[in-house]
Amino acid sequence: MNTLPQTVVRPEFEASDLDAANHGDVARRLTAYERLSNMDSVRKFSILILFIAAWEIYTRASGVSHFLLPKFSDTAVALFQAIWSEQLLIMVWNSITILVTGYAIGLAIAAVLTTAAITTRFGSDLLSTLTAMLNPLPAIALLPLALLWFGLGSESIVFTLLHSVIWPVALNAHTGFMSVSETQRMVGRNYGLRGMTYVVKLLIPAAFPSILMGLKIGWAFAWRTLIAAELVFGGSISDTAETQSGGLGWFVFSNQMDMQIPHVFAGLFTVILVGIFVENVIFTNIEIKTVRRWGMQTS
Amino acid sequence: MDTLPQLVIRPEFENTDIKDAHTGNIAVELSIVEKIWNINGIRKAVILLGLVITWQIYTVALDVEPLMFPSFLFSLERLLVDLFTGDLIFKIWFSVKVLLIGYSAGMAIAAVLVLWATASRLGSDFIATATAMFNPLPAIAMLPLAMLWFGLGTASLVFVLIHSVLWAVALNTHSGFKNVTETLKMIGENYGLRGVPFVCKVLVPAAFPSILSGMKVGWAFAWRTLIGAELVFGASSGSGGLGWYIFESSQNIETEGVFAGLFMVILIGIVVENVVFRNVELRTVNRWGMQR
């Protein structure tokens, strides 16, 4: 019988020290330090500063060869030098022109493919077969073929960029269009929308979150492909051009070949800055003005 | 007063020809052709076959220079020959091995970082700053530096791969953890979970869709980076990988070898995305009903 649970009678007691239930000061004003450290940007900025300081101190104190890891100050100087006297901005502009060309043509082709896919079953099958096959193929692997077909020049890079943009954009846009709810479609038809107006006024806004996702992935792949292509073959491409061209990737590569390591870091900084600008300024603004304003996506 | 709408009274009429409302034959048997054509796999296979046949006919009929654009069968033959008699299989194994090492090391570092980020605000700030800075930096751009630091060889490939996996996975996992609803977290705390068991038993399953998408993005970046890196510097480590095979063939102007390499790249990509990740998805998020 002792397996049955026993009732436990706790002894009566009186709390003698009620002060323990004291709340403390609830409405205490935060100190200046606490308020400062509660600001997100201040904390993140100080982490960045700390990181840079650690870098500078480490390189100075350990006396590591500046061929392996240059001082931060040297890198900053190299960055300014490159901008003022070594046409770094022109190189950035070269890269961006190629990128925008490839991206725009890629978007146009993706739009045609997606239109074919949503209007006919054959188009839909064609698109899904092509994306299943070509999406896992890294665009950079096509560069040797592109060089063979289009020769050394920006055409080859644009060709590889096309390949890196088309498939993710078409894939995402297609899934976006397919998952527009039947209710919304019927509302559109009730308003008498048909053909192009139906697509522009109803399907595109309804599928915009996933189209935007495709655009972002396409951008990320294209940016990576461009830098890789320039790193590798940018040299041969710039050799054939009359003007001093070559892009950002070529800047990194040629400085590495010349053992100008501070300039390599300066090039990497520029790559990061361009990336941050596109992701956090351009895409975030598009997001704020469309999907967040329409209440399709929070935060 | 003529601006007021007038009431329109339509004339009465009687429909004499009721036969127009006849329904027709709704339950007609589909013909065999239609039934076969309705199977998704068959339609896609036909399209694939059509593409391949177009390629073959185009190259053979127009007599295209095989150095520029070899025919399909020629490329396929080269692939099979190199697979069974050459050392292509070792090159593939080399690439996959490097990829696996880099991927798992990247995942491990990401796990440590995210654990730190869930435990403290400093860690969370650190991860936010670091991902904002390093995620837009293409990993391949680190390759010149990596070669300087680690020399020519597998170590620099692995370093670059870690860089390409780490930030994508850390970013997605961290934001996934932050979006776990307060209710689920409180339930976990109610069960007395704390520290690492809390993360493993509550946070990870709840944030799994976003972790998985981070892993997929990380895989896509890593695969692209690896092929790119090998295309350039792969031979340095002795045997070289799949990317090096492509580059070597293109240098020797054996374009059919380039196509054979591309076939293998596509094949591996399809296996990883549609077999490995698909199965992980089926067994986790689909089974748990978090994603259709």
Short mmCIF file of N, CA and C in Angstrom, two decimals, chain B residues 79-169:
data_model
loop_
_atom_site.label_atom_id
_atom_site.label_comp_id
_atom_site.label_asym_id
_atom_site.label_seq_id
_atom_site.Cartn_x
_atom_site.Cartn_y
_atom_site.Cartn_z
N LEU B 79 32.55 11.58 -71.42
CA LEU B 79 32.23 11.49 -70.00
C LEU B 79 32.36 10.05 -69.53
N LEU B 80 31.75 9.11 -70.30
CA LEU B 80 31.77 7.71 -69.87
C LEU B 80 33.20 7.16 -69.90
N VAL B 81 33.94 7.50 -70.94
CA VAL B 81 35.31 7.01 -71.03
C VAL B 81 36.13 7.50 -69.85
N ASP B 82 36.00 8.81 -69.54
CA ASP B 82 36.79 9.36 -68.45
C ASP B 82 36.34 8.82 -67.09
N LEU B 83 35.01 8.54 -67.00
CA LEU B 83 34.50 8.03 -65.72
C LEU B 83 35.05 6.64 -65.45
N PHE B 84 35.04 5.78 -66.50
CA PHE B 84 35.36 4.37 -66.25
C PHE B 84 36.82 4.03 -66.45
N THR B 85 37.49 4.78 -67.33
CA THR B 85 38.89 4.43 -67.55
C THR B 85 39.84 5.51 -67.06
N GLY B 86 39.36 6.76 -67.02
CA GLY B 86 40.24 7.83 -66.59
C GLY B 86 40.18 8.05 -65.10
N ASP B 87 40.65 9.22 -64.68
CA ASP B 87 40.68 9.48 -63.25
C ASP B 87 39.63 10.52 -62.85
N LEU B 88 38.57 10.67 -63.70
CA LEU B 88 37.54 11.66 -63.39
C LEU B 88 36.90 11.38 -62.04
N ILE B 89 36.71 10.07 -61.76
CA ILE B 89 36.03 9.70 -60.53
C ILE B 89 36.83 10.16 -59.31
N PHE B 90 38.16 10.11 -59.41
CA PHE B 90 39.00 10.57 -58.30
C PHE B 90 38.91 12.08 -58.15
N LYS B 91 38.82 12.75 -59.32
CA LYS B 91 38.71 14.21 -59.26
C LYS B 91 37.41 14.62 -58.59
N ILE B 92 36.33 13.89 -58.94
CA ILE B 92 35.04 14.19 -58.30
C ILE B 92 35.15 13.96 -56.81
N TRP B 93 35.75 12.84 -56.43
CA TRP B 93 35.88 12.51 -55.02
C TRP B 93 36.68 13.59 -54.30
N PHE B 94 37.73 14.08 -54.96
CA PHE B 94 38.56 15.13 -54.37
C PHE B 94 37.73 16.38 -54.10
N SER B 95 36.92 16.80 -55.11
CA SER B 95 36.09 17.99 -54.94
C SER B 95 35.10 17.80 -53.81
N VAL B 96 34.42 16.64 -53.82
CA VAL B 96 33.38 16.40 -52.82
C VAL B 96 33.98 16.37 -51.42
N LYS B 97 35.17 15.77 -51.31
CA LYS B 97 35.82 15.69 -50.00
C LYS B 97 36.13 17.08 -49.47
N VAL B 98 36.73 17.92 -50.32
CA VAL B 98 37.04 19.30 -49.89
C VAL B 98 35.76 20.03 -49.51
N LEU B 99 34.71 19.83 -50.32
CA LEU B 99 33.45 20.49 -50.05
C LEU B 99 32.89 20.07 -48.70
N LEU B 100 32.93 18.75 -48.43
CA LEU B 100 32.38 18.26 -47.16
C LEU B 100 33.16 18.81 -45.98
N ILE B 101 34.50 18.82 -46.09
CA ILE B 101 35.31 19.34 -44.98
C ILE B 101 34.95 20.81 -44.73
N GLY B 102 34.94 21.60 -45.82
CA GLY B 102 34.65 23.02 -45.67
C GLY B 102 33.26 23.25 -45.12
N TYR B 103 32.29 22.49 -45.65
CA TYR B 103 30.90 22.68 -45.24
C TYR B 103 30.71 22.34 -43.77
N SER B 104 31.28 21.20 -43.34
CA SER B 104 31.03 20.83 -41.93
C SER B 104 31.79 21.76 -40.99
N ALA B 105 33.00 22.19 -41.39
CA ALA B 105 33.71 23.14 -40.53
C ALA B 105 32.93 24.44 -40.44
N GLY B 106 32.40 24.91 -41.57
CA GLY B 106 31.61 26.14 -41.56
C GLY B 106 30.39 26.02 -40.67
N MET B 107 29.69 24.85 -40.78
CA MET B 107 28.51 24.63 -39.94
C MET B 107 28.87 24.65 -38.47
N ALA B 108 30.01 24.00 -38.13
CA ALA B 108 30.41 23.92 -36.71
C ALA B 108 30.68 25.33 -36.17
N ILE B 109 31.43 26.14 -36.95
CA ILE B 109 31.72 27.49 -36.49
C ILE B 109 30.43 28.30 -36.37
N ALA B 110 29.54 28.13 -37.36
CA ALA B 110 28.27 28.85 -37.30
C ALA B 110 27.50 28.46 -36.05
N ALA B 111 27.51 27.15 -35.71
CA ALA B 111 26.78 26.69 -34.51
C ALA B 111 27.33 27.37 -33.27
N VAL B 112 28.67 27.41 -33.16
CA VAL B 112 29.28 28.04 -31.98
C VAL B 112 28.88 29.52 -31.90
N LEU B 113 28.98 30.21 -33.04
CA LEU B 113 28.64 31.63 -33.06
C LEU B 113 27.19 31.86 -32.64
N VAL B 114 26.28 31.03 -33.18
CA VAL B 114 24.87 31.24 -32.90
C VAL B 114 24.57 30.92 -31.44
N LEU B 115 25.24 29.89 -30.90
CA LEU B 115 25.06 29.58 -29.47
C LEU B 115 25.46 30.78 -28.63
N TRP B 116 26.59 31.37 -28.98
CA TRP B 116 27.06 32.55 -28.26
C TRP B 116 26.04 33.68 -28.39
N ALA B 117 25.48 33.81 -29.62
CA ALA B 117 24.54 34.91 -29.86
C ALA B 117 23.26 34.72 -29.06
N THR B 118 22.81 33.45 -28.86
CA THR B 118 21.60 33.27 -28.08
C THR B 118 21.87 33.47 -26.60
N ALA B 119 23.13 33.23 -26.20
CA ALA B 119 23.44 33.32 -24.78
C ALA B 119 23.65 34.76 -24.33
N SER B 120 24.19 35.61 -25.18
CA SER B 120 24.51 36.95 -24.70
C SER B 120 24.21 38.00 -25.75
N ARG B 121 23.98 39.25 -25.29
CA ARG B 121 23.68 40.31 -26.22
C ARG B 121 24.92 40.68 -27.02
N LEU B 122 26.09 40.57 -26.38
CA LEU B 122 27.34 40.89 -27.08
C LEU B 122 27.49 39.97 -28.29
N GLY B 123 27.21 38.65 -28.05
CA GLY B 123 27.32 37.69 -29.15
C GLY B 123 26.35 38.02 -30.27
N SER B 124 25.14 38.40 -29.88
CA SER B 124 24.12 38.73 -30.88
C SER B 124 24.55 39.93 -31.71
N ASP B 125 25.11 40.94 -31.04
CA ASP B 125 25.61 42.11 -31.77
C ASP B 125 26.75 41.74 -32.68
N PHE B 126 27.63 40.88 -32.15
CA PHE B 126 28.80 40.49 -32.94
C PHE B 126 28.36 39.80 -34.22
N ILE B 127 27.41 38.86 -34.08
CA ILE B 127 26.98 38.10 -35.25
C ILE B 127 26.29 39.01 -36.25
N ALA B 128 25.51 39.99 -35.73
CA ALA B 128 24.82 40.90 -36.65
C ALA B 128 25.84 41.73 -37.43
N THR B 129 26.86 42.26 -36.72
CA THR B 129 27.86 43.09 -37.40
C THR B 129 28.65 42.26 -38.41
N ALA B 130 29.11 41.08 -37.95
CA ALA B 130 29.97 40.26 -38.81
C ALA B 130 29.22 39.80 -40.05
N THR B 131 27.96 39.37 -39.90
CA THR B 131 27.24 38.90 -41.09
C THR B 131 26.96 40.07 -42.03
N ALA B 132 26.63 41.24 -41.47
CA ALA B 132 26.37 42.38 -42.35
C ALA B 132 27.60 42.72 -43.16
N MET B 133 28.78 42.51 -42.55
CA MET B 133 30.02 42.88 -43.22
C MET B 133 30.47 41.79 -44.20
N PHE B 134 30.44 40.54 -43.77
CA PHE B 134 31.05 39.48 -44.57
C PHE B 134 30.10 38.80 -45.53
N ASN B 135 28.78 38.88 -45.29
CA ASN B 135 27.86 38.19 -46.18
C ASN B 135 27.90 38.76 -47.60
N PRO B 136 28.00 40.10 -47.76
CA PRO B 136 28.06 40.60 -49.14
C PRO B 136 29.41 40.37 -49.81
N LEU B 137 30.40 39.90 -49.08
CA LEU B 137 31.73 39.68 -49.68
C LEU B 137 31.78 38.30 -50.31
N PRO B 138 31.88 38.22 -51.64
CA PRO B 138 31.96 36.90 -52.27
C PRO B 138 33.17 36.14 -51.75
N ALA B 139 32.96 34.89 -51.36
CA ALA B 139 34.04 34.11 -50.76
C ALA B 139 35.23 33.99 -51.69
N ILE B 140 34.95 33.94 -52.99
CA ILE B 140 36.03 33.72 -53.94
C ILE B 140 37.02 34.88 -53.92
N ALA B 141 36.54 36.08 -53.50
CA ALA B 141 37.44 37.23 -53.43
C ALA B 141 38.48 37.05 -52.32
N MET B 142 38.19 36.14 -51.36
CA MET B 142 39.15 35.88 -50.29
C MET B 142 40.26 34.94 -50.75
N LEU B 143 40.06 34.33 -51.93
CA LEU B 143 41.00 33.30 -52.36
C LEU B 143 42.44 33.81 -52.48
N PRO B 144 42.67 34.99 -53.07
CA PRO B 144 44.06 35.46 -53.13
C PRO B 144 44.68 35.57 -51.74
N LEU B 145 43.92 36.08 -50.78
CA LEU B 145 44.43 36.19 -49.42
C LEU B 145 44.68 34.81 -48.82
N ALA B 146 43.70 33.90 -49.05
CA ALA B 146 43.82 32.56 -48.47
C ALA B 146 45.07 31.87 -48.99
N MET B 147 45.37 32.08 -50.26
CA MET B 147 46.55 31.43 -50.82
C MET B 147 47.81 32.00 -50.21
N LEU B 148 47.73 33.28 -49.87
CA LEU B 148 48.87 33.93 -49.24
C LEU B 148 49.10 33.38 -47.83
N TRP B 149 47.98 33.16 -47.12
CA TRP B 149 48.10 32.75 -45.72
C TRP B 149 48.34 31.26 -45.59
N PHE B 150 47.66 30.46 -46.39
CA PHE B 150 47.72 29.02 -46.20
C PHE B 150 48.48 28.31 -47.31
N GLY B 151 48.96 29.06 -48.26
CA GLY B 151 49.70 28.44 -49.34
C GLY B 151 48.77 27.79 -50.35
N LEU B 152 49.36 27.28 -51.42
CA LEU B 152 48.56 26.60 -52.42
C LEU B 152 48.19 25.24 -51.88
N GLY B 153 46.92 24.93 -51.85
CA GLY B 153 46.57 23.60 -51.37
C GLY B 153 45.17 23.56 -50.82
N THR B 154 44.83 22.40 -50.23
CA THR B 154 43.47 22.20 -49.76
C THR B 154 43.10 23.20 -48.68
N ALA B 155 44.09 23.60 -47.84
CA ALA B 155 43.79 24.46 -46.71
C ALA B 155 43.15 25.76 -47.18
N SER B 156 43.67 26.35 -48.26
CA SER B 156 43.07 27.62 -48.67
C SER B 156 41.69 27.41 -49.28
N LEU B 157 41.49 26.27 -49.97
CA LEU B 157 40.15 25.97 -50.48
C LEU B 157 39.16 25.86 -49.33
N VAL B 158 39.58 25.12 -48.28
CA VAL B 158 38.69 24.92 -47.13
C VAL B 158 38.38 26.26 -46.47
N PHE B 159 39.40 27.13 -46.36
CA PHE B 159 39.19 28.44 -45.74
C PHE B 159 38.12 29.23 -46.51
N VAL B 160 38.24 29.22 -47.84
CA VAL B 160 37.29 29.97 -48.65
C VAL B 160 35.89 29.36 -48.52
N LEU B 161 35.82 28.01 -48.49
CA LEU B 161 34.52 27.35 -48.36
C LEU B 161 33.87 27.70 -47.03
N ILE B 162 34.68 27.69 -45.95
CA ILE B 162 34.14 28.05 -44.63
C ILE B 162 33.53 29.44 -44.70
N HIS B 163 34.27 30.35 -45.33
CA HIS B 163 33.78 31.72 -45.43
C HIS B 163 32.46 31.77 -46.19
N SER B 164 32.30 30.91 -47.22
CA SER B 164 31.06 31.00 -48.00
C SER B 164 29.88 30.37 -47.28
N VAL B 165 30.16 29.39 -46.39
CA VAL B 165 29.05 28.71 -45.70
C VAL B 165 28.67 29.45 -44.43
N LEU B 166 29.69 29.86 -43.68
CA LEU B 166 29.51 30.36 -42.32
C LEU B 166 28.46 31.47 -42.22
N TRP B 167 28.60 32.53 -43.05
CA TRP B 167 27.75 33.70 -42.83
C TRP B 167 26.33 33.45 -43.24
N ALA B 168 26.14 32.72 -44.37
CA ALA B 168 24.76 32.43 -44.78
C ALA B 168 24.04 31.62 -43.71
N VAL B 169 24.70 30.57 -43.20
CA VAL B 169 24.06 29.72 -42.20
C VAL B 169 23.84 30.49 -40.90
#
